[in-house]
Backbone as a chain_set.jsonl record, in Angstrom:
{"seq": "XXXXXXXXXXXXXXXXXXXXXXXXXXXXXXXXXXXXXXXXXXXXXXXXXXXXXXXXXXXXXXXXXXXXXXXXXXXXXXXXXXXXXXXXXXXXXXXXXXXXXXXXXXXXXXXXXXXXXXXXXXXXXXXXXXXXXXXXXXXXXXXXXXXXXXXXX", "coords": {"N": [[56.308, 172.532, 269.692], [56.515, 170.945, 272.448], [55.209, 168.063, 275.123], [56.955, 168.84, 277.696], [57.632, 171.532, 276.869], [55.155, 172.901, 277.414], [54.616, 172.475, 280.122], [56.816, 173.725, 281.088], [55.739, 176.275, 280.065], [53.791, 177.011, 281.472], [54.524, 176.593, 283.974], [55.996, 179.099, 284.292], [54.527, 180.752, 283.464], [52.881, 181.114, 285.713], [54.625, 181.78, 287.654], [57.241, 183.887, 287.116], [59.683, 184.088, 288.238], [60.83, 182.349, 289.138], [63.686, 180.325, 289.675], [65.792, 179.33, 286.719], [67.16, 176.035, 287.734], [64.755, 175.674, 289.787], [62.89, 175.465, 287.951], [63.546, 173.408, 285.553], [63.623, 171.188, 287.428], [61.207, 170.977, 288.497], [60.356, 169.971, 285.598], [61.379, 167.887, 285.284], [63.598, 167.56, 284.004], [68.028, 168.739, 283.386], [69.257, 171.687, 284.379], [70.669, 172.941, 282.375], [69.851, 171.878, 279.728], [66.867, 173.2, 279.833], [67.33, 175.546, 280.412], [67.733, 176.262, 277.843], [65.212, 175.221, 276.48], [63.979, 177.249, 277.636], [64.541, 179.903, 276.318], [64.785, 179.206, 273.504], [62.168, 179.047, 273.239], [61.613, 181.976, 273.692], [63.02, 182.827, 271.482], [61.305, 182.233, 269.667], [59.657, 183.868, 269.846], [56.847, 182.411, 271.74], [57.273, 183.274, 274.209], [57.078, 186.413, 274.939], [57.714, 188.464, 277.174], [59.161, 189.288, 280.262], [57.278, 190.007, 283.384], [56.396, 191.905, 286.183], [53.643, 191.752, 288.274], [51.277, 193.64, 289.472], [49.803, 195.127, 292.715], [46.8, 195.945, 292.198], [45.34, 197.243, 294.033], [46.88, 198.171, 296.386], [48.679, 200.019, 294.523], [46.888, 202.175, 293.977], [45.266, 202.353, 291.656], [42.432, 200.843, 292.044], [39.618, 200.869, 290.69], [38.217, 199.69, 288.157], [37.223, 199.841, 284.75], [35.181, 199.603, 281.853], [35.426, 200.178, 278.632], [33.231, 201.222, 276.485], [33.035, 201.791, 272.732], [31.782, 203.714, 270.136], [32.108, 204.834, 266.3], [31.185, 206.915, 264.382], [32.776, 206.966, 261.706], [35.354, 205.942, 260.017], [37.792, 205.989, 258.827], [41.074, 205.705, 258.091], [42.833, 207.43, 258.78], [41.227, 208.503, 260.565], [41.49, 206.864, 262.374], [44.013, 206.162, 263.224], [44.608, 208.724, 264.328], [42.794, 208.313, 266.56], [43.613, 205.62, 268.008], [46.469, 206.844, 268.512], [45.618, 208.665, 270.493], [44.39, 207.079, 272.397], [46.639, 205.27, 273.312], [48.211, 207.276, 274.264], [47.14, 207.391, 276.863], [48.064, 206.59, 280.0], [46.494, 205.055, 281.699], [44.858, 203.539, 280.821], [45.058, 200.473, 280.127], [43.97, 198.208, 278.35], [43.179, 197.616, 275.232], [40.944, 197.266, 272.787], [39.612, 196.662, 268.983], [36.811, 195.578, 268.069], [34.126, 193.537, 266.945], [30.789, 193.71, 265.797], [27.9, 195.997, 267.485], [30.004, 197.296, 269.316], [32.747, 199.127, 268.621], [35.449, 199.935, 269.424], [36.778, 198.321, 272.665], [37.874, 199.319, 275.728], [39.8, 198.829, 278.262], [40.204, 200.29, 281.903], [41.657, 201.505, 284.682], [41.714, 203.073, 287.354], [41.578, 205.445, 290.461], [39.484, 206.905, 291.296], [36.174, 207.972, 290.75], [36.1, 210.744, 290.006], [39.016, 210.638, 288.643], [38.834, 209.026, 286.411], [37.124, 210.633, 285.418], [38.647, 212.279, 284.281], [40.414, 210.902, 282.284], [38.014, 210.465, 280.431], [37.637, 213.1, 279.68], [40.616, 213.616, 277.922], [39.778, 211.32, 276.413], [37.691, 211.904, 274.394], [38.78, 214.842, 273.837], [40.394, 214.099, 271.77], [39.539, 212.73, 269.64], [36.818, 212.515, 267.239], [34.118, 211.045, 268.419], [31.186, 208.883, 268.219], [29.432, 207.199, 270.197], [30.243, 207.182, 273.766], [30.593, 204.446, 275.932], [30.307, 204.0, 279.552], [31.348, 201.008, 281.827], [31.156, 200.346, 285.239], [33.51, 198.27, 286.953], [32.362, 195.959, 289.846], [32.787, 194.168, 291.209], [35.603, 191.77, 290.885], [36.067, 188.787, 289.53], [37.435, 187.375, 288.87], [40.902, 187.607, 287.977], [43.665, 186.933, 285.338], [46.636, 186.483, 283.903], [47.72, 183.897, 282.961], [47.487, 181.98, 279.893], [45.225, 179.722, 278.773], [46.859, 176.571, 278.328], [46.014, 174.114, 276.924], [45.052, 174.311, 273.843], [47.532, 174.143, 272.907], [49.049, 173.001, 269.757]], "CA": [[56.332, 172.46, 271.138], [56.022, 169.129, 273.414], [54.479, 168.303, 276.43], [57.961, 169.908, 278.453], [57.442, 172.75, 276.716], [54.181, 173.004, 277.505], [54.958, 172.113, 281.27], [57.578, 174.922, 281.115], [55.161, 177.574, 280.164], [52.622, 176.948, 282.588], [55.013, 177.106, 285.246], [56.565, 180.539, 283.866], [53.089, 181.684, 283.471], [52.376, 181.134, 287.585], [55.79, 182.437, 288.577], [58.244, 184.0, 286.099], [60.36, 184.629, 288.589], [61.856, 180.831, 289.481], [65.168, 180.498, 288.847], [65.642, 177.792, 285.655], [67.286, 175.617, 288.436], [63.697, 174.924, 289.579], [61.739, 174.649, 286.874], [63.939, 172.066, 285.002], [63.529, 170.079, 288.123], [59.341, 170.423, 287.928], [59.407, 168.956, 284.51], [62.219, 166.545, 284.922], [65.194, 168.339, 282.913], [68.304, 169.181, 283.832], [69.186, 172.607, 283.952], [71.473, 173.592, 281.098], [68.188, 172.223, 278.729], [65.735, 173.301, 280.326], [67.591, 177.096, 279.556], [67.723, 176.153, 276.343], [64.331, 175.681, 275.794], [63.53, 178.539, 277.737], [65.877, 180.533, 275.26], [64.458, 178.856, 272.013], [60.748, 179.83, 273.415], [62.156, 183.221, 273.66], [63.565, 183.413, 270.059], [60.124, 181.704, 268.844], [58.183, 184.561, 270.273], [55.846, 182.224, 272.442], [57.528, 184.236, 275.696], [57.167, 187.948, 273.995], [58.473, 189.101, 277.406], [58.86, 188.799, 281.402], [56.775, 191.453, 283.999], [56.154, 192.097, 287.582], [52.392, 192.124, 288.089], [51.55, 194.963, 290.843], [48.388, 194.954, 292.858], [45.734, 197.906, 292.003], [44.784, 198.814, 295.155], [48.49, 199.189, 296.392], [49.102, 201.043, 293.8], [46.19, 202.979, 293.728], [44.398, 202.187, 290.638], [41.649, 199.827, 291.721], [38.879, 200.967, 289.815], [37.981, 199.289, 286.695], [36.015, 200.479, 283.788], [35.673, 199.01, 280.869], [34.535, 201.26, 277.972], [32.372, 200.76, 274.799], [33.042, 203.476, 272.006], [31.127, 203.746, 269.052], [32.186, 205.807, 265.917], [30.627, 207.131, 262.942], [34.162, 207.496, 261.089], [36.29, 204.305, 259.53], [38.753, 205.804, 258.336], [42.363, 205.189, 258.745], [43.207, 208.984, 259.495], [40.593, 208.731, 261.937], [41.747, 205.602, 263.26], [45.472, 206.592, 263.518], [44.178, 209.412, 265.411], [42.26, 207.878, 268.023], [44.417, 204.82, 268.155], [47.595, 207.65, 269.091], [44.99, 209.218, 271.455], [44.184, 206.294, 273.616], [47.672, 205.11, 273.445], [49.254, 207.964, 275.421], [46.689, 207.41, 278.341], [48.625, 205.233, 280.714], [45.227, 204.296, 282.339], [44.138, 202.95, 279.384], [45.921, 199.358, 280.13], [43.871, 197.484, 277.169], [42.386, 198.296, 273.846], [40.922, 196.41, 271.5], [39.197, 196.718, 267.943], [36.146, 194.814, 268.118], [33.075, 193.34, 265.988], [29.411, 193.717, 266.647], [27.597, 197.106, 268.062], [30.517, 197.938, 269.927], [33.652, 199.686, 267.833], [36.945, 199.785, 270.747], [36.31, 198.422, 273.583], [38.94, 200.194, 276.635], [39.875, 198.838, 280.409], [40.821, 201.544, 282.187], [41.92, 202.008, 285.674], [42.078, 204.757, 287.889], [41.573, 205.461, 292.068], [38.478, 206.93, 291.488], [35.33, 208.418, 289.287], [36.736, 211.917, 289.47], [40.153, 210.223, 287.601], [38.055, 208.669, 285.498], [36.071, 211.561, 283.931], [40.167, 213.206, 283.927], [40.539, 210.069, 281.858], [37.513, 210.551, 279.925], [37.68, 214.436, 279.07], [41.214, 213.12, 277.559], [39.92, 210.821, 275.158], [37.054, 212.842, 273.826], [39.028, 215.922, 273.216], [41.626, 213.659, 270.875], [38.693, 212.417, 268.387], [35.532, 212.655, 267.172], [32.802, 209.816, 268.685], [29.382, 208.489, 268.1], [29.282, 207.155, 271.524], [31.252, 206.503, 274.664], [29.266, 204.185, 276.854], [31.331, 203.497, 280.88], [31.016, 200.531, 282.741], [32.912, 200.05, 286.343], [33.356, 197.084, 287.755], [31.552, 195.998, 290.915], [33.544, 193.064, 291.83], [36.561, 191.134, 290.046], [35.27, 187.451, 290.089], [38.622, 186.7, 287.987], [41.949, 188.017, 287.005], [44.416, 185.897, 284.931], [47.618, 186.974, 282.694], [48.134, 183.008, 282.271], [46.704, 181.632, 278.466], [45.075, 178.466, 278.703], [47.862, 176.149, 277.238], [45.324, 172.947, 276.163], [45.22, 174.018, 272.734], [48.94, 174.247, 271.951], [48.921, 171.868, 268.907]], "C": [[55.884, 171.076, 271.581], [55.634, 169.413, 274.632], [55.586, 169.154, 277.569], [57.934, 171.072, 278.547], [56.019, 173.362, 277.33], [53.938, 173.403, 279.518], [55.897, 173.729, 281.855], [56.881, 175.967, 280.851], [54.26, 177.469, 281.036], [53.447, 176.866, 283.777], [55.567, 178.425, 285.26], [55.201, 181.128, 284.072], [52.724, 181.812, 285.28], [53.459, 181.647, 288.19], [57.23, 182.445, 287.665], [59.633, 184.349, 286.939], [61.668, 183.906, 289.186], [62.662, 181.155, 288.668], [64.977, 178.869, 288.155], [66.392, 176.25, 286.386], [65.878, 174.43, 288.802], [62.557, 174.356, 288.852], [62.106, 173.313, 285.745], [63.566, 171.238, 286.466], [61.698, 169.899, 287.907], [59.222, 170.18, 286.94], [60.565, 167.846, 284.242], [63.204, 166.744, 284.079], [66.285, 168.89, 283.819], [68.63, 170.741, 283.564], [69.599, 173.248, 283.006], [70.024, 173.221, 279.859], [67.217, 172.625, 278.833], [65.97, 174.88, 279.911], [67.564, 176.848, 278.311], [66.245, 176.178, 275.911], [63.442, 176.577, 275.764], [63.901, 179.232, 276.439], [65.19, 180.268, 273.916], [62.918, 179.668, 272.038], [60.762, 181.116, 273.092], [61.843, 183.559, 272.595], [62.297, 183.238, 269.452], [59.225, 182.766, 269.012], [56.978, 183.868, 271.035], [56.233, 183.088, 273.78], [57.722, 185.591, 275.004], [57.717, 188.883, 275.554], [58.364, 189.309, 279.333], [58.442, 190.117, 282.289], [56.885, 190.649, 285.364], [54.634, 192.581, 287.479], [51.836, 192.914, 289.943], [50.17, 194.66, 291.259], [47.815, 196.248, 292.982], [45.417, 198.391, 293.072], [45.875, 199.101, 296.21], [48.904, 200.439, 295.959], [48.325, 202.377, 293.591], [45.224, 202.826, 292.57], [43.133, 201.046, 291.019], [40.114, 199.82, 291.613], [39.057, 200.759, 288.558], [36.714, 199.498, 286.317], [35.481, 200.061, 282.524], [34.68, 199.977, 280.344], [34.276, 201.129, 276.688], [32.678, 202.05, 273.962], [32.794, 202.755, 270.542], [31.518, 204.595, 267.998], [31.702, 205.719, 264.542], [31.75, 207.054, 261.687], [34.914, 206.21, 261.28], [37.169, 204.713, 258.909], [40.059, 205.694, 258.774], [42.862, 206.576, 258.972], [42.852, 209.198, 260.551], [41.29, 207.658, 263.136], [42.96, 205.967, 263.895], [45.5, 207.877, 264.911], [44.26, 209.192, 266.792], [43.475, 206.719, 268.477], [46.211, 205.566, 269.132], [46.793, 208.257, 270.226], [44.875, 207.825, 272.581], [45.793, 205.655, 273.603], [48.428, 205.564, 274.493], [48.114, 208.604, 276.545], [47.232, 206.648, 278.879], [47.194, 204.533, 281.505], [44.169, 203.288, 281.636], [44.799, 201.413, 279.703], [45.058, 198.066, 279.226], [43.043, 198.338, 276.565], [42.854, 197.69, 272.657], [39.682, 196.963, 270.346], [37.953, 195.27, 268.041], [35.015, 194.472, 266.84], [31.505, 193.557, 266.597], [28.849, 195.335, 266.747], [28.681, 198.36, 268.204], [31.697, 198.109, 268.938], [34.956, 198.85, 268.055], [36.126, 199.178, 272.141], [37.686, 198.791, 274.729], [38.753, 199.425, 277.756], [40.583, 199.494, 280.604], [40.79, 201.172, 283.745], [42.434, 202.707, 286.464], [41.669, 204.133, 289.629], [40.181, 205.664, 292.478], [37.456, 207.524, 290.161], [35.751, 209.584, 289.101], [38.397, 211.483, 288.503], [39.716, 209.323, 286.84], [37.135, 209.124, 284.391], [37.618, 212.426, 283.618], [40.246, 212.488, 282.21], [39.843, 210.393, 280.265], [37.144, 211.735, 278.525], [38.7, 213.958, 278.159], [40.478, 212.514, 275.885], [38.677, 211.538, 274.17], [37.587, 213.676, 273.102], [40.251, 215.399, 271.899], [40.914, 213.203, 269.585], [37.786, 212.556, 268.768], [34.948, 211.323, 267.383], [31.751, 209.935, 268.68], [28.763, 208.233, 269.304], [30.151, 206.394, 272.566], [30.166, 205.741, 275.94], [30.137, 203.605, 278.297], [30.961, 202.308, 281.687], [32.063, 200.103, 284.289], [32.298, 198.939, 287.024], [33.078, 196.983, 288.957], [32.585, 195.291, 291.939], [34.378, 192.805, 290.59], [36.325, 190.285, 290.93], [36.996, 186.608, 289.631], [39.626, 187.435, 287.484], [43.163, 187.09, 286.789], [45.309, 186.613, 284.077], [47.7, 185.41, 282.019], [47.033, 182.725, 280.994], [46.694, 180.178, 279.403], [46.317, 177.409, 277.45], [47.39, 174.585, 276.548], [45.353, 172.644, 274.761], [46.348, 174.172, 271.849], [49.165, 172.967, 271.195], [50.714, 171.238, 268.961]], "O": [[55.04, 170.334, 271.079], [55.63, 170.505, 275.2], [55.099, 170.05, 278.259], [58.079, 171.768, 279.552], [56.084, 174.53, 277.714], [53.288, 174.324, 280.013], [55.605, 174.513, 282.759], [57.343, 176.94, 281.447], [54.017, 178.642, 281.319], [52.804, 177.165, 284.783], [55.618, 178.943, 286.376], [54.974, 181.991, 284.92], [52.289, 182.849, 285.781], [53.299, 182.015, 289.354], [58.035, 181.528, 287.501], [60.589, 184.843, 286.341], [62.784, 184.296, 289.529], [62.699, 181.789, 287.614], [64.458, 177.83, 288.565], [66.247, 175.256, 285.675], [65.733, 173.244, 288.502], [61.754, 173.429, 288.958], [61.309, 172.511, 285.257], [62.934, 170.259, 286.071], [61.1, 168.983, 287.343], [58.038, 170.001, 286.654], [60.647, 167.119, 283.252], [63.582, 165.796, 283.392], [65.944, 169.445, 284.863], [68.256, 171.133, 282.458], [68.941, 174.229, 282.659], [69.371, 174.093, 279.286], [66.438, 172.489, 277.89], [65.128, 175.489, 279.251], [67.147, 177.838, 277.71], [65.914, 177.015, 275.071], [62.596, 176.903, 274.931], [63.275, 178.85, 275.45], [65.048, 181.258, 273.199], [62.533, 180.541, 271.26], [59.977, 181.507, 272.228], [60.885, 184.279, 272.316], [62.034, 184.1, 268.614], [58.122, 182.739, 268.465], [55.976, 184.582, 271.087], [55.273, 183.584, 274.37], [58.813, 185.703, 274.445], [58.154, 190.005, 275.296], [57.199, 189.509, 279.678], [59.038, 191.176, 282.094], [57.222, 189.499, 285.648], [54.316, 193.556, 286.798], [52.087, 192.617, 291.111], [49.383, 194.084, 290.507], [48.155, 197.258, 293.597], [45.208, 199.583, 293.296], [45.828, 200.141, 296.865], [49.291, 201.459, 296.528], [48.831, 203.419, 293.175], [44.162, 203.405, 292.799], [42.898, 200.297, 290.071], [39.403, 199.026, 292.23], [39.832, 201.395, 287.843], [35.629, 199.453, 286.897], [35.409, 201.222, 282.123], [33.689, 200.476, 280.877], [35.148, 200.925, 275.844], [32.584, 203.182, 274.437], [33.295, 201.765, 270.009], [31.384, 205.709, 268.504], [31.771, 204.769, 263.762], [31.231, 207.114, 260.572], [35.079, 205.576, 262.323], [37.65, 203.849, 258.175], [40.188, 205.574, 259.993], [43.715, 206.413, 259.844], [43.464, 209.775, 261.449], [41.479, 207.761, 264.348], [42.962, 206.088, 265.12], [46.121, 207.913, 265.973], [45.021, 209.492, 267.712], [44.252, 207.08, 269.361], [46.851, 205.002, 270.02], [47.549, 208.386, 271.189], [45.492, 207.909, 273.643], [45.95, 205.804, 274.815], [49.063, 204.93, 275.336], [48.082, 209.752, 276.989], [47.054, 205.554, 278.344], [47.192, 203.331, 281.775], [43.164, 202.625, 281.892], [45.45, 201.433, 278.658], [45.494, 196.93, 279.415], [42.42, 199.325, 276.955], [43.863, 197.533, 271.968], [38.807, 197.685, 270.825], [38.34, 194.102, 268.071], [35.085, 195.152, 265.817], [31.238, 193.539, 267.799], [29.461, 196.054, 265.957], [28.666, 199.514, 267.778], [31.77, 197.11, 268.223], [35.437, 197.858, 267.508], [35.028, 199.585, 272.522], [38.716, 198.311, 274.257], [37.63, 199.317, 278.249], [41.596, 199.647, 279.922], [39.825, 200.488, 284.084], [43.619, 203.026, 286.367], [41.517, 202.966, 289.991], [39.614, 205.11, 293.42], [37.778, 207.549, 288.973], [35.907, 209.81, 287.901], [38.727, 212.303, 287.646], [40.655, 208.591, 286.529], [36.654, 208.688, 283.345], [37.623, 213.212, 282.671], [40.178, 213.161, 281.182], [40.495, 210.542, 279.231], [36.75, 211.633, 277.363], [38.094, 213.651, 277.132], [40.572, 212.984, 274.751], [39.02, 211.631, 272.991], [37.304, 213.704, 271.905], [40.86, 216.226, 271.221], [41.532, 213.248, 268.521], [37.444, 212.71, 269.94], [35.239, 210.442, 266.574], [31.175, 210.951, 269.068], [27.728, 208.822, 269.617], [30.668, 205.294, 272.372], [29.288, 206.281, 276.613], [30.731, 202.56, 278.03], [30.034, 202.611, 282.438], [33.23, 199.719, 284.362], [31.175, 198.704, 287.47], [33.493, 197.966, 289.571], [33.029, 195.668, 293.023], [34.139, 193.327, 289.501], [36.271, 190.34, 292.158], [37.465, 185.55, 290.051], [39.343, 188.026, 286.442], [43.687, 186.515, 287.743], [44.75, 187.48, 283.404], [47.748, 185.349, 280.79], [45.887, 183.169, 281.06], [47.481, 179.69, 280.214], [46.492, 177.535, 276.238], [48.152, 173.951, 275.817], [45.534, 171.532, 274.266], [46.365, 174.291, 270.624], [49.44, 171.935, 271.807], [51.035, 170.232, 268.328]]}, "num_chains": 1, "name": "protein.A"}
């Protein structure tokens, strides 16, 4: 990748929705290359894939939770398990495998704390845990989908 490219994802990242028209003109390309290196990005897997980002309290979801879970149990039966259990929560919108104390850690959003213990009953009754610990957010100081693109070598 070169600085164009570079130029080109950071304007995709703020608005995927320009037509390649204008974004070859913000980095100085015309347009037939400028699809192209959209297109190559594509094939490379750095663009894995283009969304519409909705706002939560439109939609209803704008409670966030983020959730610590602890488990006594490493194995990959167990894992497969839980892993298929939090999966088919749609409220579940991340989940990650972590290091440290904490196991999974979950962001979850819902409308309110009663769809939140819905939420909760859910992932309980799908595996066995050591501990589920809830936190909900007070404020959002920050939300970002774009990656910092500084360290693209």
């Amino acid at each position: 990748m070169d600085s164009i490219d570079i130029r080109i994802l950071d304007i995709l990242q703020q608005d995927a929705d320009l037509q390649v028209a204008e974004v070859a003109q913000r980095v100085g390309l015309s347009t037939t290359p400028c699809w192209r290196r959209i297109q190559r990005l594509k094939e490379a897997g750095v663009i894995t894939r283009q969304v519409a980002l909705l706002d939560a309290q439109k939609v209803n979801v704008g409670v966030t939770v983020f959730v610590s879970v602890r488990t006594s149990t490493h194995t990959q039966e167990w894992f497969d398990t839980f892993k298929a259990t939090v999966q088919a929560i749609p409220e579940v919108v991340e989940f990650y495998r972590m290091s440290g104390d904490v196991d999974y850690l979950l962001r979850v959003v819902v409308p309110d704390i009663a769809a939140y213990d819905r939420v909760y009953k859910r992932l309980i009754a799908g595996t066995q845990l050591h501990d589920v610990s809830s936190s909900f957010a007070m404020e959002e100081l920050k939300l970002t989908t774009a990656l910092p693109l500084s360290y693209v070598v």
